[in-house]
mmCIF file of C-alpha atoms in Angstrom:
data_model
loop_
_atom_site.group_PDB
_atom_site.id
_atom_site.type_symbol
_atom_site.label_atom_id
_atom_site.label_comp_id
_atom_site.label_asym_id
_atom_site.label_seq_id
_atom_site.Cartn_x
_atom_site.Cartn_y
_atom_site.Cartn_z
ATOM 1 C CA UNK Y 1 -53.148 58.609 -60.873
ATOM 2 C CA UNK Y 2 -55.732 56.280 -59.326
ATOM 3 C CA UNK Y 3 -55.816 52.791 -60.820
ATOM 4 C CA UNK Y 4 -57.708 49.558 -60.226
ATOM 5 C CA UNK Y 5 -55.996 46.201 -60.723
ATOM 6 C CA UNK Y 6 -57.782 43.241 -62.290
ATOM 7 C CA UNK Y 7 -56.802 39.607 -62.758
ATOM 8 C CA UNK Y 8 -56.754 38.131 -66.271
ATOM 9 C CA UNK Y 9 -55.419 34.577 -66.283
ATOM 10 C CA UNK Y 10 -51.857 34.715 -64.927
ATOM 11 C CA UNK Y 11 -51.631 38.455 -65.627
ATOM 12 C CA UNK Y 12 -52.564 41.548 -63.622
ATOM 13 C CA UNK Y 13 -53.791 44.584 -65.558
ATOM 14 C CA UNK Y 14 -54.472 48.142 -64.398
ATOM 15 C CA UNK Y 15 -57.075 50.626 -65.619
ATOM 16 C CA UNK Y 16 -57.459 54.265 -64.673
ATOM 17 C CA UNK Y 17 -60.490 54.808 -62.468
ATOM 18 C CA UNK Y 18 -61.578 57.608 -64.818
ATOM 19 C CA UNK Y 19 -61.779 55.036 -67.649
ATOM 20 C CA UNK Y 20 -64.289 52.916 -65.723
ATOM 21 C CA UNK Y 21 -68.024 53.545 -65.607
ATOM 22 C CA UNK Y 22 -69.146 50.387 -63.846
ATOM 23 C CA UNK Y 23 -68.206 46.780 -63.106
ATOM 24 C CA UNK Y 24 -70.798 44.028 -62.941
ATOM 25 C CA UNK Y 25 -70.860 40.264 -62.608
ATOM 26 C CA UNK Y 26 -70.709 38.389 -65.904
ATOM 27 C CA UNK Y 27 -73.886 36.338 -66.342
ATOM 28 C CA UNK Y 28 -73.101 34.909 -69.794
ATOM 29 C CA UNK Y 29 -76.165 36.659 -71.227
ATOM 30 C CA UNK Y 30 -74.626 38.626 -74.104
ATOM 31 C CA UNK Y 31 -76.181 39.149 -77.524
ATOM 32 C CA UNK Y 32 -74.039 37.499 -80.204
ATOM 33 C CA UNK Y 33 -73.224 39.307 -83.435
ATOM 34 C CA UNK Y 34 -71.257 38.165 -86.504
ATOM 35 C CA UNK Y 35 -67.644 39.304 -86.151
ATOM 36 C CA UNK Y 36 -64.160 38.110 -87.138
ATOM 37 C CA UNK Y 37 -62.523 39.358 -83.923
ATOM 38 C CA UNK Y 38 -62.122 36.298 -81.657
ATOM 39 C CA UNK Y 39 -61.979 38.474 -78.543
ATOM 40 C CA UNK Y 40 -65.387 40.036 -79.301
ATOM 41 C CA UNK Y 41 -67.898 37.926 -77.355
ATOM 42 C CA UNK Y 42 -71.130 39.891 -77.750
ATOM 43 C CA UNK Y 43 -73.131 42.992 -76.869
ATOM 44 C CA UNK Y 44 -74.666 44.066 -73.561
ATOM 45 C CA UNK Y 45 -76.732 47.112 -72.709
ATOM 46 C CA UNK Y 46 -75.341 49.793 -70.428
ATOM 47 C CA UNK Y 47 -78.110 52.277 -69.573
ATOM 48 C CA UNK Y 48 -79.939 51.042 -72.702
ATOM 49 C CA UNK Y 49 -76.856 51.640 -74.869
ATOM 50 C CA UNK Y 50 -75.679 48.471 -76.700
ATOM 51 C CA UNK Y 51 -72.003 48.084 -75.774
ATOM 52 C CA UNK Y 52 -69.524 45.649 -77.377
ATOM 53 C CA UNK Y 53 -67.865 43.270 -74.912
ATOM 54 C CA UNK Y 54 -64.344 41.897 -75.409
ATOM 55 C CA UNK Y 55 -62.702 39.017 -73.572
ATOM 56 C CA UNK Y 56 -59.427 40.468 -72.294
ATOM 57 C CA UNK Y 57 -58.130 36.951 -71.654
ATOM 58 C CA UNK Y 58 -58.241 36.201 -75.386
ATOM 59 C CA UNK Y 59 -56.556 39.515 -76.192
ATOM 60 C CA UNK Y 60 -53.718 39.093 -73.668
ATOM 61 C CA UNK Y 61 -53.380 35.304 -73.383
ATOM 62 C CA UNK Y 62 -54.749 34.039 -76.726
ATOM 63 C CA UNK Y 63 -57.213 31.980 -74.695
ATOM 64 C CA UNK Y 64 -60.149 32.843 -72.449
ATOM 65 C CA UNK Y 65 -59.661 32.095 -68.760
ATOM 66 C CA UNK Y 66 -62.734 29.873 -68.856
ATOM 67 C CA UNK Y 67 -61.142 27.830 -71.643
ATOM 68 C CA UNK Y 68 -57.796 27.702 -69.810
ATOM 69 C CA UNK Y 69 -59.554 26.544 -66.629
ATOM 70 C CA UNK Y 70 -61.414 23.854 -68.556
ATOM 71 C CA UNK Y 71 -58.132 22.592 -69.990
ATOM 72 C CA UNK Y 72 -56.632 22.446 -66.494
ATOM 73 C CA UNK Y 73 -59.713 20.642 -65.176
ATOM 74 C CA UNK Y 74 -59.167 18.011 -67.861
ATOM 75 C CA UNK Y 75 -55.527 17.675 -66.778
ATOM 76 C CA UNK Y 76 -56.591 17.122 -63.153
ATOM 77 C CA UNK Y 77 -59.200 14.583 -64.265
ATOM 78 C CA UNK Y 78 -56.620 12.746 -66.380
ATOM 79 C CA UNK Y 79 -54.182 12.405 -63.456
ATOM 80 C CA UNK Y 80 -57.019 11.407 -61.143
ATOM 81 C CA UNK Y 81 -58.069 8.592 -63.495
ATOM 82 C CA UNK Y 82 -54.458 7.429 -63.726
ATOM 83 C CA UNK Y 83 -54.131 7.241 -59.942
ATOM 84 C CA UNK Y 84 -57.421 5.350 -59.715
ATOM 85 C CA UNK Y 85 -56.273 2.930 -62.414
ATOM 86 C CA UNK Y 86 -52.943 2.477 -60.612
ATOM 87 C CA UNK Y 87 -54.659 1.624 -57.336
ATOM 88 C CA UNK Y 88 -57.113 -0.727 -59.073
ATOM 89 C CA UNK Y 89 -54.194 -2.552 -60.697
ATOM 90 C CA UNK Y 90 -52.482 -2.861 -57.310
ATOM 91 C CA UNK Y 91 -55.690 -4.195 -55.784
ATOM 92 C CA UNK Y 92 -56.128 -6.711 -58.586
ATOM 93 C CA UNK Y 93 -52.503 -7.825 -58.321
ATOM 94 C CA UNK Y 94 -52.800 -8.515 -54.583
ATOM 95 C CA UNK Y 95 -56.243 -10.145 -54.735
ATOM 96 C CA UNK Y 96 -55.265 -12.427 -57.607
ATOM 97 C CA UNK Y 97 -51.634 -12.835 -56.493
ATOM 98 C CA UNK Y 98 -50.317 -11.760 -59.885
ATOM 99 C CA UNK Y 99 -47.331 -9.634 -60.876
ATOM 100 C CA UNK Y 100 -47.830 -5.873 -60.474
ATOM 101 C CA UNK Y 101 -46.360 -4.294 -63.602
ATOM 102 C CA UNK Y 102 -46.956 -0.630 -62.808
ATOM 103 C CA UNK Y 103 -44.364 1.712 -61.296
ATOM 104 C CA UNK Y 104 -43.859 1.712 -57.510
ATOM 105 C CA UNK Y 105 -40.821 4.010 -57.475
ATOM 106 C CA UNK Y 106 -42.163 7.461 -56.544
ATOM 107 C CA UNK Y 107 -38.996 9.126 -57.839
ATOM 108 C CA UNK Y 108 -39.821 7.808 -61.319
ATOM 109 C CA UNK Y 109 -43.504 8.677 -61.153
ATOM 110 C CA UNK Y 110 -44.622 11.006 -63.949
ATOM 111 C CA UNK Y 111 -47.429 12.207 -61.680
ATOM 112 C CA UNK Y 112 -44.932 13.198 -58.967
ATOM 113 C CA UNK Y 113 -42.825 15.050 -61.529
ATOM 114 C CA UNK Y 114 -45.935 16.888 -62.706
ATOM 115 C CA UNK Y 115 -47.188 18.100 -59.320
ATOM 116 C CA UNK Y 116 -43.694 19.075 -58.170
ATOM 117 C CA UNK Y 117 -43.284 21.327 -61.222
ATOM 118 C CA UNK Y 118 -46.843 22.740 -61.134
ATOM 119 C CA UNK Y 119 -46.952 26.535 -60.791
ATOM 120 C CA UNK Y 120 -49.911 28.893 -60.509
ATOM 121 C CA UNK Y 121 -50.642 32.384 -59.159
ATOM 122 C CA UNK Y 122 -53.656 30.925 -57.369
ATOM 123 C CA UNK Y 123 -52.177 30.475 -53.879
ATOM 124 C CA UNK Y 124 -55.009 28.262 -52.643
ATOM 125 C CA UNK Y 125 -54.710 25.962 -55.646
ATOM 126 C CA UNK Y 126 -50.919 25.843 -55.281
ATOM 127 C CA UNK Y 127 -51.332 24.847 -51.633
ATOM 128 C CA UNK Y 128 -53.702 22.017 -52.578
ATOM 129 C CA UNK Y 129 -51.283 20.683 -55.200
ATOM 130 C CA UNK Y 130 -48.496 20.802 -52.616
ATOM 131 C CA UNK Y 131 -50.497 18.439 -50.422
ATOM 132 C CA UNK Y 132 -50.439 15.682 -53.069
ATOM 133 C CA UNK Y 133 -46.922 14.628 -52.101
ATOM 134 C CA UNK Y 134 -47.516 13.000 -48.699
ATOM 135 C CA UNK Y 135 -50.396 10.614 -49.570
ATOM 136 C CA UNK Y 136 -48.882 9.863 -52.986
ATOM 137 C CA UNK Y 137 -45.433 8.950 -51.634
ATOM 138 C CA UNK Y 138 -47.041 6.986 -48.805
ATOM 139 C CA UNK Y 139 -49.099 4.908 -51.273
ATOM 140 C CA UNK Y 140 -46.017 4.026 -53.315
ATOM 141 C CA UNK Y 141 -44.129 2.999 -50.174
ATOM 142 C CA UNK Y 142 -47.023 0.876 -48.956
ATOM 143 C CA UNK Y 143 -47.487 -0.689 -52.401
ATOM 144 C CA UNK Y 144 -43.958 -2.046 -52.254
ATOM 145 C CA UNK Y 145 -44.535 -3.425 -48.763
ATOM 146 C CA UNK Y 146 -47.891 -5.030 -49.660
ATOM 147 C CA UNK Y 147 -46.432 -6.661 -52.758
ATOM 148 C CA UNK Y 148 -43.709 -8.225 -50.598
ATOM 149 C CA UNK Y 149 -46.325 -9.475 -48.137
ATOM 150 C CA UNK Y 150 -48.197 -11.137 -50.994
ATOM 151 C CA UNK Y 151 -45.036 -12.748 -52.313
ATOM 152 C CA UNK Y 152 -44.317 -14.180 -48.863
ATOM 153 C CA UNK Y 153 -47.760 -15.802 -48.717
ATOM 154 C CA UNK Y 154 -49.391 -13.264 -46.367
ATOM 155 C CA UNK Y 155 -52.134 -12.422 -48.863
ATOM 156 C CA UNK Y 156 -54.963 -11.918 -46.349
ATOM 157 C CA UNK Y 157 -52.893 -9.484 -44.337
ATOM 158 C CA UNK Y 158 -51.950 -7.627 -47.543
ATOM 159 C CA UNK Y 159 -55.631 -7.392 -48.548
ATOM 160 C CA UNK Y 160 -56.606 -6.031 -45.137
ATOM 161 C CA UNK Y 161 -53.858 -3.418 -45.122
ATOM 162 C CA UNK Y 162 -54.616 -2.442 -48.722
ATOM 163 C CA UNK Y 163 -58.255 -1.826 -47.782
ATOM 164 C CA UNK Y 164 -57.031 0.379 -44.948
ATOM 165 C CA UNK Y 165 -54.930 2.374 -47.430
ATOM 166 C CA UNK Y 166 -57.951 2.759 -49.706
ATOM 167 C CA UNK Y 167 -59.883 4.377 -46.855
ATOM 168 C CA UNK Y 168 -57.011 6.630 -45.808
ATOM 169 C CA UNK Y 169 -54.186 7.738 -48.146
ATOM 170 C CA UNK Y 170 -55.919 6.877 -51.423
ATOM 171 C CA UNK Y 171 -59.176 8.561 -50.375
ATOM 172 C CA UNK Y 172 -57.189 11.601 -49.246
ATOM 173 C CA UNK Y 173 -55.479 11.797 -52.650
ATOM 174 C CA UNK Y 174 -58.785 11.624 -54.525
ATOM 175 C CA UNK Y 175 -60.300 14.294 -52.268
ATOM 176 C CA UNK Y 176 -57.370 16.569 -53.078
ATOM 177 C CA UNK Y 177 -58.136 16.194 -56.783
ATOM 178 C CA UNK Y 178 -61.746 17.170 -56.128
ATOM 179 C CA UNK Y 179 -60.619 20.138 -54.002
ATOM 180 C CA UNK Y 180 -58.271 21.327 -56.753
ATOM 181 C CA UNK Y 181 -61.061 21.206 -59.343
ATOM 182 C CA UNK Y 182 -63.450 22.985 -56.980
ATOM 183 C CA UNK Y 183 -60.856 25.703 -56.312
ATOM 184 C CA UNK Y 184 -60.625 26.454 -60.036
ATOM 185 C CA UNK Y 185 -64.359 27.110 -60.099
ATOM 186 C CA UNK Y 186 -64.325 29.190 -56.909
ATOM 187 C CA UNK Y 187 -61.458 31.384 -58.096
ATOM 188 C CA UNK Y 188 -63.097 32.268 -61.413
ATOM 189 C CA UNK Y 189 -65.575 35.102 -60.807
ATOM 190 C CA UNK Y 190 -65.646 36.941 -64.139
ATOM 191 C CA UNK Y 191 -66.841 40.518 -64.325
ATOM 192 C CA UNK Y 192 -67.471 43.018 -67.095
ATOM 193 C CA UNK Y 193 -65.771 46.408 -66.873
ATOM 194 C CA UNK Y 194 -67.742 49.053 -68.760
ATOM 195 C CA UNK Y 195 -65.188 51.615 -69.934
ATOM 196 C CA UNK Y 196 -65.632 55.174 -71.163
ATOM 197 C CA UNK Y 197 -63.760 57.832 -73.088
ATOM 198 C CA UNK Y 198 -65.820 60.830 -71.921
ATOM 199 C CA UNK Y 199 -66.819 59.791 -68.401
ATOM 200 C CA UNK Y 200 -70.494 59.512 -69.389
ATOM 201 C CA UNK Y 201 -71.074 57.175 -72.317
ATOM 202 C CA UNK Y 202 -69.892 53.573 -72.510
ATOM 203 C CA UNK Y 203 -67.104 52.778 -74.968
ATOM 204 C CA UNK Y 204 -66.545 49.018 -74.634
ATOM 205 C CA UNK Y 205 -66.846 46.326 -71.993
ATOM 206 C CA UNK Y 206 -63.915 44.140 -70.974
ATOM 207 C CA UNK Y 207 -64.325 40.670 -69.510
ATOM 208 C CA UNK Y 208 -61.784 40.003 -66.732
ATOM 209 C CA UNK Y 209 -61.463 37.299 -64.076
ATOM 210 C CA UNK Y 210 -61.873 39.379 -60.929
ATOM 211 C CA UNK Y 211 -61.063 42.652 -59.165
ATOM 212 C CA UNK Y 212 -57.759 42.728 -57.278
ATOM 213 C CA UNK Y 213 -57.207 46.081 -55.531
ATOM 214 C CA UNK Y 214 -56.926 49.834 -56.074
ATOM 215 C CA UNK Y 215 -53.607 51.683 -56.167
ATOM 216 C CA UNK Y 216 -52.258 55.180 -56.669
ATOM 217 C CA UNK Y 217 -49.260 55.743 -58.926
ATOM 218 C CA UNK Y 218 -47.259 58.652 -60.211
ATOM 219 C CA UNK Y 219 -46.127 58.957 -63.821
ATOM 220 C CA UNK Y 220 -42.570 57.948 -62.925
ATOM 221 C CA UNK Y 221 -43.884 54.640 -61.552
ATOM 222 C CA UNK Y 222 -45.073 53.618 -65.020
ATOM 223 C CA UNK Y 223 -42.223 52.063 -66.978
ATOM 224 C CA UNK Y 224 -42.380 52.279 -70.798
ATOM 225 C CA UNK Y 225 -42.401 49.181 -72.983
ATOM 226 C CA UNK Y 226 -39.703 50.501 -75.328
ATOM 227 C CA UNK Y 227 -36.978 48.352 -73.757
ATOM 228 C CA UNK Y 228 -38.938 45.184 -74.466
ATOM 229 C CA UNK Y 229 -39.875 45.992 -78.036
ATOM 230 C CA UNK Y 230 -36.410 47.338 -78.883
ATOM 231 C CA UNK Y 231 -34.787 43.944 -78.263
ATOM 232 C CA UNK Y 232 -37.201 42.144 -80.558
ATOM 233 C CA UNK Y 233 -39.797 41.131 -77.972
ATOM 234 C CA UNK Y 234 -42.904 40.653 -80.114
ATOM 235 C CA UNK Y 235 -46.347 41.807 -79.037
ATOM 236 C CA UNK Y 236 -49.284 41.558 -81.438
ATOM 237 C CA UNK Y 237 -50.627 44.874 -82.709
ATOM 238 C CA UNK Y 238 -53.985 44.809 -80.886
ATOM 239 C CA UNK Y 239 -52.340 44.109 -77.539
ATOM 240 C CA UNK Y 240 -49.469 46.540 -78.129
ATOM 241 C CA UNK Y 241 -51.859 49.371 -78.943
ATOM 242 C CA UNK Y 242 -53.629 48.857 -75.619
ATOM 243 C CA UNK Y 243 -50.531 48.657 -73.412
ATOM 244 C CA UNK Y 244 -49.255 51.884 -71.889
ATOM 245 C CA UNK Y 245 -46.524 50.561 -69.618
ATOM 246 C CA UNK Y 246 -45.592 48.328 -66.701
ATOM 247 C CA UNK Y 247 -46.209 49.060 -63.031
ATOM 248 C CA UNK Y 248 -44.048 47.311 -60.428
ATOM 249 C CA UNK Y 249 -46.051 45.495 -57.777
ATOM 250 C CA UNK Y 250 -44.609 43.561 -54.844
ATOM 251 C CA UNK Y 251 -43.770 40.325 -56.668
ATOM 252 C CA UNK Y 252 -44.526 41.126 -60.301
ATOM 253 C CA UNK Y 253 -45.687 43.778 -62.767
ATOM 254 C CA UNK Y 254 -49.108 45.003 -63.753
ATOM 255 C CA UNK Y 255 -49.816 46.043 -67.330
ATOM 256 C CA UNK Y 256 -51.414 49.481 -67.679
ATOM 257 C CA UNK Y 257 -54.213 49.235 -70.260
ATOM 258 C CA UNK Y 258 -55.863 51.919 -72.365
ATOM 259 C CA UNK Y 259 -59.214 50.338 -73.384
ATOM 260 C CA UNK Y 260 -59.998 53.103 -75.894
ATOM 261 C CA UNK Y 261 -57.156 51.796 -78.097
ATOM 262 C CA UNK Y 262 -59.183 48.761 -79.151
ATOM 263 C CA UNK Y 263 -61.161 50.961 -81.509
ATOM 264 C CA UNK Y 264 -58.374 53.409 -82.289
ATOM 265 C CA UNK Y 265 -58.593 54.742 -85.865
ATOM 266 C CA UNK Y 266 -56.110 53.186 -88.281
ATOM 267 C CA UNK Y 267 -54.254 56.458 -88.938
ATOM 268 C CA UNK Y 268 -53.289 56.649 -85.244
ATOM 269 C CA UNK Y 269 -52.081 53.059 -84.833
ATOM 270 C CA UNK Y 270 -48.376 53.842 -85.192
ATOM 271 C CA UNK Y 271 -48.280 57.065 -83.199
ATOM 272 C CA UNK Y 272 -47.037 55.599 -79.927
ATOM 273 C CA UNK Y 273 -45.681 58.776 -78.352
ATOM 274 C CA UNK Y 274 -48.837 60.755 -79.048
ATOM 275 C CA UNK Y 275 -50.963 57.947 -77.646
ATOM 276 C CA UNK Y 276 -48.979 57.835 -74.426
ATOM 277 C CA UNK Y 277 -49.246 61.569 -73.844
ATOM 278 C CA UNK Y 278 -52.918 61.551 -74.733
ATOM 279 C CA UNK Y 279 -53.478 58.860 -72.154
ATOM 280 C CA UNK Y 280 -52.657 61.321 -69.414
ATOM 281 C CA UNK Y 281 -49.355 60.007 -68.090
ATOM 282 C CA UNK Y 282 -47.575 63.359 -68.487
#
């Protein structure tokens, strides 16, 4: 069985090559139609056939990847503003020879705790976040030293060294924030997968983040979801109807998706065994 893997948020999904007519770059040029399904984002022509497009991120993650990325961008911006405010307060304290009331213990820094616990499947983004530690810890160490210089009456020296830190460690930290935000934009290259049930006509389109790779699997490589659902693991009905099993990759699993199940007639919704066999796994 030949499959193609796609990225959807933190998840990897697989579709049979025979279910795919075409993939194309998403240009955000869909025709909107009234609909109560939150994952339905509009209609696009495939060979002059209007085809409904669904956001697979909303179906699988309850949130579109674009929305999730925007939320993360706001988190990065929030921490960036806090670091800028911290440095401005330090600068003001030294220039005016006043008490610095902010934290200078890096071990107690909420920002340090955040970036140390940050996890993402985006390896480039993870690498950027990992580089926060050195300039951030250095700034906290230098802050303590500059405050002591000011207390001892060496204000001009403290000002000079603080300006040097602004042009080195602090600037490096701010550039890392900008790189992290840029990486989010670079990594998101959404495409539409036009799927088919007969190999000729389009059925639906699925919006995913990007193409991963192609693989070949045998039926025994696809593990059923029964074990998960039997122990009370809840999956909403729309998602459950689409999922055909798990495929073990190197570090994680991919979810095998049957796109035709989105519009499956109501009288077939509970016939899991028939659906699996009909999907061509046996």
